[in-house]
Amino acid sequence: MQKIIPCFWSDGWAEEAAELYTRLFPDSAIGEITRFTQEGVEHHGQSEGTVLTVSLTLAGQELVILNGGPMFTPNPAMSFFVFINDRAQIDRIWTALIDGGKARMELGSYPWCEHYGWVEDRFGVSWQLMMADPGELNQTIVPALMFTQGAAGKAEEAMARYGEALGGFAPVAVNHYPPGTGANEGLLMHGQYKIAGQTFIAFDSPMDHGFGFTPGLSLQVLTGDQAETDRIWNALTHVPEAERCGWLADRYGLSWQIIPEDMPGLLNGPDKQAAGRARAAMFEMKKIDIAALKSAYEGNG
């Protein structure tokens, strides 16, 4: 089971994006679709029955797109590297993603890759397309974290912290900016890491990009029990005002959702009244208390 799942915050485009992405990448499919209910309408403000989340698999990797409204949007602080050793396929994906989007770096030849481009699609999600074999990364699509704004210079520290919190850390390839590169000198230019068995890329950028991490792109972590939920939550949370319904923000600004594996079954189970009680209980929580959710589901709250 994939432990860490990227989540895109959308403003009503979850289904459209899922359909586009699953057409573009091999080994892809749309999975479970959940819908808003009347519970928590004062929090989410969405009409009952509209799409809440779309789960999908892209090139074998699980992702979730959440219809959260206009509060947040994706930005390039988190992007997604795509490693495909096929020029024609890279060109086809680029053409589809740039339709209504924009190039952050034009598709072409660069010193580090003979065919590379960075595109921001029509939904604001950034993709870095590389004609390359994934090799030991063992993932076609790899989340990439840009540590900028107040987090610049902390990429290596952050990745080590994430590995410690999530149960597994191994650098794969780490490169720093060389002498003579100004404010970048000595910072992480490109790092590849295994965290909880999954591949992530990280890099520092002290430039004023005008964006940083937001809930527009977050990482869900599936936990096995309350003890693991508590441990990971306590290791990551740093912004009390960001704590809500299992969401937190860490010291670098990155947003996480710490989700017990039992929670989706309680919130979306076949007993609609019981699931409604569990959802109502969740909306009152910061860190998820799985025993309290089960109690609400069973009508004991």
Coordinates of N, CA, C and O in Angstrom, one line a residue, residues 127-297:
W127 N 4.3 20.2 -13.9 CA 4.8 19.0 -14.3 C 6.2 19.2 -14.9 O 6.3 20.1 -15.8
Q128 N 7.2 18.5 -14.5 CA 8.5 18.6 -15.1 C 8.8 17.3 -15.9 O 9.0 16.2 -15.3
L129 N 8.7 17.4 -17.2 CA 8.8 16.2 -18.1 C 10.2 16.0 -18.5 O 10.9 16.9 -19.1
M130 N 10.7 14.8 -18.3 CA 12.1 14.4 -18.6 C 12.1 13.1 -19.4 O 11.5 12.1 -19.0
M131 N 12.8 13.2 -20.6 CA 13.0 12.0 -21.3 C 14.2 11.2 -20.7 O 15.3 11.5 -20.9
A132 N 13.8 10.3 -19.8 CA 14.8 9.6 -19.0 C 14.1 8.3 -18.4 O 12.9 8.3 -18.2
D133 N 14.9 7.3 -18.2 CA 14.5 6.1 -17.5 C 14.4 6.4 -16.0 O 15.4 7.0 -15.4
P134 N 13.3 6.0 -15.3 CA 13.3 6.2 -13.8 C 14.4 5.6 -13.1 O 14.8 6.0 -12.0
G135 N 15.0 4.5 -13.6 CA 16.1 3.8 -13.0 C 15.8 3.4 -11.6 O 14.7 2.9 -11.3
E136 N 16.7 3.6 -10.7 CA 16.6 3.2 -9.3 C 15.5 4.0 -8.5 O 15.1 3.6 -7.4
L137 N 15.0 5.1 -9.1 CA 13.9 5.8 -8.5 C 12.7 4.9 -8.4 O 11.8 5.1 -7.6
N138 N 12.5 4.1 -9.5 CA 11.4 3.1 -9.5 C 10.0 3.8 -9.5 O 9.1 3.2 -9.0
Q139 N 9.9 5.0 -10.0 CA 8.7 5.7 -10.1 C 8.7 6.6 -11.4 O 9.7 7.2 -11.7
T140 N 7.6 6.5 -12.1 CA 7.5 7.4 -13.3 C 7.2 8.8 -12.9 O 7.7 9.7 -13.5
I141 N 6.3 9.0 -11.9 CA 5.9 10.3 -11.4 C 6.4 10.5 -10.0 O 6.1 9.7 -9.1
V142 N 7.2 11.5 -9.8 CA 7.9 11.8 -8.5 C 7.5 13.2 -8.0 O 7.8 14.2 -8.7
P143 N 6.9 13.3 -6.8 CA 6.7 14.7 -6.3 C 8.0 15.4 -6.0 O 9.0 14.8 -5.5
A144 N 8.0 16.7 -6.3 CA 9.2 17.5 -6.1 C 8.9 18.7 -5.3 O 7.9 19.4 -5.6
L145 N 9.6 18.9 -4.2 CA 9.3 20.0 -3.2 C 10.4 21.1 -3.4 O 11.6 20.8 -3.3
M146 N 9.9 22.3 -3.7 CA 10.8 23.5 -3.8 C 10.7 24.3 -2.5 O 9.7 24.8 -2.1
F147 N 11.9 24.3 -1.8 CA 11.9 25.1 -0.6 C 12.4 26.5 -0.9 O 13.5 26.7 -1.2
T148 N 11.4 27.4 -0.8 CA 11.6 28.8 -1.2 C 11.0 29.7 -0.1 O 10.6 29.2 1.0
Q149 N 11.0 31.0 -0.4 CA 10.5 31.9 0.6 C 11.2 31.7 1.9 O 12.4 31.6 2.0
G150 N 10.5 31.6 3.0 CA 11.2 31.4 4.3 C 11.8 30.1 4.5 O 12.5 29.9 5.5
A151 N 11.5 29.1 3.7 CA 12.0 27.7 3.8 C 13.2 27.5 3.0 O 13.8 26.4 3.1
A152 N 13.7 28.5 2.2 CA 14.9 28.3 1.4 C 16.1 27.9 2.3 O 16.3 28.5 3.4
G153 N 16.9 27.0 1.8 CA 18.0 26.5 2.6 C 17.7 25.4 3.6 O 18.7 24.9 4.2
K154 N 16.5 25.0 3.6 CA 16.1 24.0 4.6 C 15.7 22.6 4.0 O 15.1 21.8 4.7
A155 N 15.9 22.5 2.7 CA 15.4 21.3 2.0 C 16.0 20.0 2.6 O 15.2 19.1 2.9
E156 N 17.3 20.0 2.8 CA 17.9 18.7 3.3 C 17.4 18.4 4.8 O 17.2 17.3 5.1
E157 N 17.4 19.5 5.6 CA 16.9 19.3 6.9 C 15.4 18.7 6.9 O 15.1 17.8 7.7
A158 N 14.6 19.3 6.0 CA 13.2 18.9 6.0 C 13.1 17.4 5.5 O 12.3 16.6 6.1
M159 N 13.8 17.0 4.5 CA 13.7 15.7 4.0 C 14.1 14.7 5.1 O 13.5 13.6 5.2
A160 N 15.2 15.0 5.8 CA 15.6 14.1 6.9 C 14.5 14.0 8.0 O 14.2 12.9 8.5
R161 N 13.9 15.1 8.3 CA 12.8 15.1 9.3 C 11.6 14.3 8.8 O 11.0 13.5 9.6
Y162 N 11.3 14.4 7.5 CA 10.2 13.7 7.0 C 10.5 12.2 7.1 O 9.6 11.4 7.4
G163 N 11.7 11.8 6.7 CA 12.1 10.4 6.8 C 12.0 9.8 8.2 O 11.5 8.7 8.4
E164 N 12.4 10.6 9.2 CA 12.4 10.2 10.6 C 10.9 10.0 11.0 O 10.6 9.1 11.7
A165 N 10.1 11.0 10.6 CA 8.7 11.0 11.1 C 7.9 9.8 10.4 O 7.0 9.2 11.1
L166 N 8.2 9.5 9.2 CA 7.4 8.6 8.4 C 7.9 7.2 8.3 O 7.3 6.3 7.7
G167 N 9.1 7.0 8.9 CA 9.6 5.6 9.0 C 10.4 5.2 7.9 O 10.1 4.1 7.3
G168 N 11.5 5.9 7.5 CA 12.4 5.4 6.5 C 12.9 6.6 5.7 O 12.2 7.4 5.2
F169 N 14.3 6.6 5.6 CA 14.9 7.7 4.9 C 16.2 7.2 4.3 O 17.0 6.6 5.0
A170 N 16.3 7.5 3.0 CA 17.6 7.1 2.3 C 17.8 8.0 1.1 O 17.0 8.1 0.2
P171 N 18.9 8.8 1.2 CA 19.3 9.6 0.0 C 19.7 8.7 -1.2 O 20.4 7.7 -1.0
V172 N 19.2 9.1 -2.3 CA 19.5 8.4 -3.6 C 20.6 9.1 -4.3 O 21.6 8.5 -4.8
A173 N 20.4 10.4 -4.5 CA 21.4 11.3 -5.2 C 21.2 12.7 -4.7 O 20.1 13.2 -4.7
V174 N 22.3 13.3 -4.3 CA 22.2 14.6 -3.7 C 23.3 15.5 -4.3 O 24.5 15.2 -4.3
N175 N 22.9 16.7 -4.9 CA 23.8 17.6 -5.5 C 23.6 19.0 -5.0 O 22.4 19.4 -4.8
H176 N 24.7 19.7 -4.7 CA 24.6 21.1 -4.1 C 25.1 22.1 -5.2 O 25.8 21.7 -6.1
Y177 N 24.6 23.3 -5.0 CA 25.1 24.4 -5.9 C 26.6 24.6 -5.6 O 27.0 24.7 -4.4
P178 N 27.4 24.7 -6.6 CA 28.9 24.9 -6.5 C 29.3 26.3 -6.1 O 28.5 27.2 -6.1
P179 N 30.5 26.5 -5.7 CA 31.0 27.8 -5.4 C 30.8 28.7 -6.6 O 30.9 28.3 -7.7
G180 N 30.6 30.0 -6.2 CA 30.4 31.0 -7.3 C 29.0 31.1 -7.8 O 28.7 31.8 -8.8
T181 N 28.0 30.5 -7.1 CA 26.6 30.6 -7.6 C 25.8 31.5 -6.7 O 24.6 31.4 -6.6
G182 N 26.5 32.4 -6.0 CA 25.8 33.5 -5.3 C 25.0 33.0 -4.1 O 25.5 32.1 -3.3
A183 N 23.7 33.4 -4.0 CA 22.9 33.1 -2.8 C 22.6 31.6 -2.8 O 22.3 31.0 -1.8
N184 N 22.8 30.9 -4.0 CA 22.5 29.5 -4.0 C 23.6 28.6 -3.5 O 23.4 27.4 -3.2
E185 N 24.8 29.2 -3.4 CA 26.0 28.4 -3.1 C 25.8 27.5 -1.9 O 25.5 28.0 -0.8
G186 N 26.1 26.2 -2.0 CA 26.0 25.3 -0.9 C 24.7 24.7 -0.7 O 24.5 23.8 0.1
L187 N 23.6 25.3 -1.3 CA 22.3 24.9 -1.0 C 22.0 23.6 -1.9 O 22.7 23.3 -2.8
L188 N 20.9 23.0 -1.6 CA 20.5 21.8 -2.3 C 20.0 22.1 -3.7 O 19.0 22.8 -3.9
M189 N 20.8 21.7 -4.7 CA 20.4 22.0 -6.1 C 19.4 20.9 -6.6 O 18.4 21.3 -7.3
H190 N 19.6 19.7 -6.3 CA 18.7 18.6 -6.6 C 19.0 17.4 -5.8 O 20.1 16.9 -5.8
G191 N 18.0 17.0 -5.0 CA 18.2 15.8 -4.2 C 17.0 14.8 -4.4 O 15.9 15.2 -4.5
Q192 N 17.4 13.6 -4.5 CA 16.5 12.5 -4.7 C 16.5 11.6 -3.4 O 17.6 11.2 -3.0
Y193 N 15.3 11.3 -2.8 CA 15.3 10.6 -1.6 C 14.2 9.6 -1.6 O 13.2 9.7 -2.2
K194 N 14.4 8.5 -0.8 CA 13.4 7.5 -0.5 C 12.9 7.8 0.9 O 13.7 7.8 1.8
I195 N 11.6 8.0 1.0 CA 10.9 8.3 2.3 C 9.8 7.3 2.4 O 8.9 7.2 1.5
A196 N 9.8 6.4 3.4 CA 8.8 5.4 3.6 C 8.7 4.5 2.3 O 7.6 4.1 1.9
G197 N 9.8 4.3 1.6 CA 9.8 3.5 0.4 C 9.4 4.2 -0.8 O 9.4 3.6 -1.9
Q198 N 9.1 5.5 -0.8 CA 8.6 6.2 -2.0 C 9.7 7.3 -2.3 O 10.4 7.8 -1.4
T199 N 9.7 7.6 -3.6 CA 10.7 8.6 -4.1 C 10.2 10.0 -4.0 O 9.0 10.3 -4.5
F200 N 11.0 10.9 -3.5 CA 10.7 12.4 -3.6 C 11.9 13.1 -4.1 O 13.1 12.6 -3.9
I201 N 11.7 14.2 -4.7 CA 12.8 15.1 -5.1 C 12.6 16.4 -4.3 O 11.5 16.9 -4.0
A202 N 13.7 17.0 -3.9 CA 13.7 18.3 -3.2 C 14.8 19.2 -3.7 O 15.9 18.7 -4.2
F203 N 14.6 20.5 -3.6 CA 15.6 21.5 -4.0 C 15.3 22.8 -3.3 O 14.2 23.1 -3.0
D204 N 16.4 23.6 -3.1 CA 16.3 24.9 -2.5 C 16.2 26.0 -3.6 O 16.8 25.8 -4.7
S205 N 15.5 27.1 -3.3 CA 15.5 28.2 -4.2 C 15.3 29.5 -3.4 O 14.1 29.8 -3.1
P206 N 16.3 30.3 -3.1 CA 16.2 31.5 -2.3 C 15.6 32.7 -3.0 O 15.4 33.7 -2.4
M207 N 15.3 32.5 -4.3 CA 14.7 33.6 -5.1 C 13.3 33.9 -4.6 O 12.7 33.1 -4.0
D208 N 12.9 35.2 -4.8 CA 11.5 35.5 -4.4 C 10.6 35.1 -5.5 O 10.4 35.9 -6.4
H209 N 10.0 33.9 -5.4 CA 9.1 33.4 -6.4 C 7.7 34.0 -6.3 O 6.9 33.8 -7.2
G210 N 7.4 34.5 -5.1 CA 6.0 34.9 -4.9 C 5.1 33.8 -4.5 O 3.8 34.0 -4.5
F211 N 5.6 32.6 -4.3 CA 4.8 31.5 -3.8 C 5.6 30.6 -2.9 O 6.8 30.6 -2.9
G212 N 4.9 29.8 -2.1 CA 5.5 28.8 -1.2 C 4.5 27.7 -1.0 O 3.4 27.7 -1.7
F213 N 4.8 26.8 -0.1 CA 3.8 25.7 0.2 C 2.5 26.3 0.7 O 2.5 27.2 1.5
T214 N 1.4 25.7 0.2 CA 0.1 26.0 0.7 C -0.8 24.7 0.7 O -0.3 23.7 0.1
P215 N -2.0 24.6 1.2 CA -2.8 23.5 1.1 C -3.2 23.2 -0.3 O -3.9 22.1 -0.6
G216 N -2.9 24.0 -1.3 CA -3.2 23.8 -2.7 C -2.6 22.5 -3.2 O -3.2 21.8 -4.1
L217 N -1.5 22.1 -2.6 CA -0.9 20.7 -2.8 C -0.4 20.2 -1.5 O 0.3 20.9 -0.8
S218 N -1.0 19.1 -1.1 CA -0.6 18.5 0.2 C -0.2 17.1 0.1 O -0.3 16.5 -1.0
L219 N 0.2 16.5 1.2 CA 0.5 15.1 1.2 C -0.3 14.3 2.2 O -0.3 14.7 3.4
Q220 N -1.0 13.3 1.8 CA -1.8 12.5 2.7 C -0.9 11.4 3.2 O -0.1 10.8 2.5
V221 N -1.0 11.1 4.5 CA -0.2 10.0 5.1 C -1.3 9.0 5.7 O -2.0 9.4 6.6
L222 N -1.2 7.8 5.3 CA -2.1 6.7 5.9 C -1.5 6.1 7.0 O -0.3 5.6 6.9
T223 N -2.1 6.0 8.2 CA -1.6 5.5 9.4 C -2.3 4.2 9.8 O -3.6 4.1 9.5
G224 N -1.6 3.3 10.5 CA -2.2 2.0 10.8 C -3.1 2.0 12.1 O -4.0 1.2 12.2
D225 N -2.7 2.9 13.0 CA -3.5 3.0 14.3 C -3.3 4.3 14.9 O -2.6 5.2 14.4
Q226 N -4.0 4.5 16.1 CA -3.9 5.8 16.7 C -2.5 6.2 17.2 O -2.1 7.3 17.1
A227 N -1.7 5.2 17.6 CA -0.4 5.5 18.1 C 0.5 6.0 17.0 O 1.2 7.0 17.2
E228 N 0.3 5.5 15.8 CA 1.1 6.0 14.6 C 0.6 7.4 14.2 O 1.4 8.3 13.9
T229 N -0.7 7.5 14.3 CA -1.3 8.9 14.0 C -0.8 9.9 14.9 O -0.3 11.0 14.5
D230 N -0.8 9.6 16.2 CA -0.3 10.6 17.2 C 1.2 10.9 17.0 O 1.6 12.0 17.0
R231 N 2.0 9.8 16.7 CA 3.4 10.0 16.6 C 3.8 10.9 15.4 O 4.6 11.9 15.5
I232 N 3.2 10.6 14.2 CA 3.4 11.4 13.0 C 2.9 12.8 13.2 O 3.6 13.8 12.8
W233 N 1.7 13.0 13.7 CA 1.1 14.3 13.9 C 2.0 15.1 14.8 O 2.3 16.3 14.5
N234 N 2.5 14.6 15.9 CA 3.3 15.4 16.8 C 4.6 15.7 16.2 O 5.2 16.7 16.6
A235 N 5.2 14.8 15.4 CA 6.5 15.1 14.7 C 6.4 16.2 13.7 O 7.4 16.9 13.5
L236 N 5.2 16.4 13.0 CA 5.1 17.3 11.9 C 4.4 18.6 12.2 O 4.8 19.7 11.7
T237 N 3.4 18.6 13.1 CA 2.6 19.8 13.2 C 3.4 21.0 13.8 O 4.2 20.8 14.8
H238 N 3.2 22.2 13.3 CA 3.9 23.3 13.7 C 3.1 24.6 13.7 O 3.5 25.6 14.3
V239 N 1.9 24.6 13.1 CA 1.1 25.8 13.0 C -0.3 25.5 13.5 O -1.2 24.9 12.8
P240 N -0.5 25.8 14.8 CA -1.8 25.4 15.4 C -3.1 25.8 14.7 O -4.0 25.1 14.6
E241 N -3.0 27.0 14.1 CA -4.2 27.5 13.3 C -4.5 26.7 12.1 O -5.6 26.8 11.5
A242 N -3.5 25.9 11.6 CA -3.7 25.1 10.4 C -4.3 23.7 10.7 O -4.7 23.0 9.8
E243 N -4.4 23.4 12.0 CA -4.9 22.0 12.4 C -6.4 22.0 12.3 O -7.1 22.7 13.0
R244 N -6.9 21.1 11.4 CA -8.3 20.9 11.2 C -8.6 19.7 10.4 O -8.0 19.4 9.4
C245 N -9.5 18.8 11.0 CA -10.0 17.6 10.3 C -8.8 16.8 9.7 O -8.9 16.2 8.6
G246 N -7.8 16.6 10.5 CA -6.7 15.8 10.1 C -5.6 16.5 9.3 O -4.6 15.9 9.0
W247 N -5.8 17.8 9.0 CA -4.8 18.6 8.3 C -3.9 19.3 9.3 O -4.3 19.7 10.4
L248 N -2.6 19.5 8.8 CA -1.7 20.2 9.6 C -0.7 20.9 8.6 O -0.6 20.6 7.4
A249 N 0.1 21.9 9.1 CA 1.2 22.5 8.4 C 2.4 22.3 9.2 O 2.4 22.5 10.4
D250 N 3.5 21.9 8.5 CA 4.8 21.7 9.3 C 5.6 23.0 9.4 O 5.1 24.1 8.9
R251 N 6.8 23.0 9.9 CA 7.6 24.1 10.2 C 8.1 24.8 8.9 O 8.6 25.9 8.9
Y252 N 8.0 24.1 7.8 CA 8.4 24.6 6.5 C 7.3 25.1 5.6 O 7.4 25.6 4.5
G253 N 6.0 25.0 6.2 CA 4.8 25.4 5.5 C 4.1 24.4 4.7 O 3.0 24.6 4.2
L254 N 4.7 23.2 4.6 CA 4.1 22.1 3.8 C 2.9 21.5 4.5 O 2.9 21.3 5.7
S255 N 1.8 21.3 3.8 CA 0.6 20.8 4.4 C 0.5 19.3 4.2 O 0.8 18.7 3.2
W256 N 0.0 18.7 5.3 CA -0.1 17.2 5.4 C -1.6 16.9 5.9 O -2.2 17.6 6.6
Q257 N -2.0 15.7 5.5 CA -3.3 15.1 6.0 C -2.9 13.8 6.6 O -2.4 12.9 5.9
I258 N -3.1 13.7 7.9 CA -2.7 12.4 8.6 C -4.0 11.6 8.8 O -4.9 12.0 9.6
I259 N -4.1 10.5 8.1 CA -5.4 9.8 8.0 C -5.3 8.4 8.4 O -4.6 7.6 7.8
P260 N -6.0 8.0 9.5 CA -6.0 6.6 9.9 C -6.7 5.7 8.8 O -7.6 6.2 8.2
E261 N -6.1 4.6 8.5 CA -6.6 3.7 7.4 C -8.1 3.4 7.6 O -8.8 3.2 6.6
D262 N -8.6 3.4 8.8 CA -10.0 3.0 9.1 C -10.9 4.2 8.8 O -12.2 4.0 8.6
M263 N -10.4 5.4 8.7 CA -11.3 6.6 8.6 C -12.2 6.6 7.3 O -13.4 6.8 7.4
P264 N -11.6 6.4 6.1 CA -12.5 6.4 4.9 C -13.7 5.5 5.0 O -14.8 5.8 4.6
G265 N -13.5 4.3 5.6 CA -14.6 3.3 5.7 C -15.7 3.8 6.6 O -16.9 3.5 6.4
L266 N -15.3 4.6 7.6 CA -16.3 5.1 8.5 C -17.1 6.3 7.9 O -18.3 6.5 8.1
L267 N -16.4 7.1 7.2 CA -17.0 8.3 6.6 C -17.8 8.0 5.4 O -18.7 8.8 5.0
N268 N -17.5 7.0 4.7 CA -18.2 6.7 3.4 C -18.8 5.3 3.4 O -19.0 4.7 2.3
G269 N -19.1 4.8 4.6 CA -19.7 3.4 4.7 C -21.1 3.3 4.2 O -21.8 4.3 3.9
P270 N -21.6 2.1 4.0 CA -22.9 1.9 3.4 C -24.1 2.4 4.3 O -25.2 2.7 3.8
D271 N -23.8 2.4 5.6 CA -24.9 2.9 6.6 C -24.8 4.5 6.6 O -23.9 5.0 7.2
K272 N -25.6 5.1 5.8 CA -25.6 6.5 5.6 C -25.7 7.3 6.9 O -25.0 8.4 7.1
Q273 N -26.6 6.9 7.8 CA -26.8 7.6 9.0 C -25.5 7.5 9.9 O -25.1 8.5 10.5
A274 N -25.0 6.3 10.0 CA -23.8 6.1 10.8 C -22.6 6.9 10.2 O -21.8 7.6 10.9
A275 N -22.5 6.9 8.9 CA -21.4 7.6 8.2 C -21.6 9.1 8.5 O -20.6 9.9 8.7
G276 N -22.8 9.6 8.5 CA -23.1 11.0 8.7 C -22.7 11.4 10.1 O -22.1 12.5 10.3
R277 N -22.9 10.5 11.1 CA -22.5 10.8 12.5 C -21.0 10.9 12.5 O -20.4 11.8 13.2
A278 N -20.3 10.0 11.8 CA -18.8 10.0 11.9 C -18.3 11.3 11.2 O -17.3 11.9 11.7
R279 N -18.9 11.7 10.1 CA -18.4 12.9 9.4 C -18.7 14.1 10.3 O -17.8 15.0 10.4
A280 N -19.8 14.2 11.0 CA -20.1 15.3 11.9 C -19.0 15.4 13.0 O -18.6 16.5 13.4
A281 N -18.7 14.2 13.5 CA -17.6 14.2 14.6 C -16.3 14.6 14.0 O -15.5 15.4 14.7
M282 N -16.0 14.2 12.8 CA -14.7 14.6 12.2 C -14.5 16.1 12.1 O -13.4 16.7 12.3
F283 N -15.6 16.8 11.7 CA -15.5 18.2 11.5 C -15.2 19.0 12.8 O -14.9 20.2 12.7
E284 N -15.4 18.3 13.9 CA -15.0 19.0 15.2 C -13.6 18.7 15.7 O -13.2 19.1 16.7
M285 N -12.9 17.8 14.9 CA -11.6 17.4 15.3 C -10.5 18.2 14.7 O -10.7 18.8 13.6
K286 N -9.3 18.2 15.3 CA -8.1 18.7 14.7 C -7.3 17.4 14.3 O -7.4 17.0 13.2
K287 N -6.6 16.8 15.2 CA -6.0 15.5 14.9 C -7.1 14.5 15.0 O -8.0 14.6 15.8
I288 N -7.1 13.5 14.1 CA -8.2 12.5 14.0 C -8.1 11.5 15.2 O -7.0 11.0 15.5
D289 N -9.2 11.4 15.9 CA -9.3 10.4 17.0 C -10.1 9.3 16.5 O -11.4 9.4 16.4
I290 N -9.5 8.2 16.1 CA -10.2 7.1 15.4 C -11.2 6.4 16.3 O -12.3 6.0 15.9
A291 N -10.9 6.3 17.6 CA -11.9 5.7 18.6 C -13.1 6.6 18.6 O -14.3 6.0 18.7
A292 N -13.0 7.9 18.7 CA -14.2 8.8 18.7 C -15.0 8.7 17.4 O -16.2 8.8 17.5
L293 N -14.3 8.5 16.3 CA -15.0 8.4 15.0 C -15.8 7.1 15.0 O -17.0 7.1 14.6
K294 N -15.2 6.0 15.5 CA -15.9 4.7 15.6 C -17.1 4.8 16.6 O -18.2 4.3 16.3
S295 N -16.9 5.5 17.7 CA -18.0 5.7 18.6 C -19.2 6.4 18.0 O -20.3 6.1 18.2
A296 N -18.9 7.5 17.3 CA -19.9 8.3 16.6 C -20.6 7.4 15.6 O -21.8 7.5 15.4
Y297 N -19.8 6.7 14.8 CA -20.4 5.8 13.8 C -21.4 4.8 14.4 O -22.5 4.6 13.8

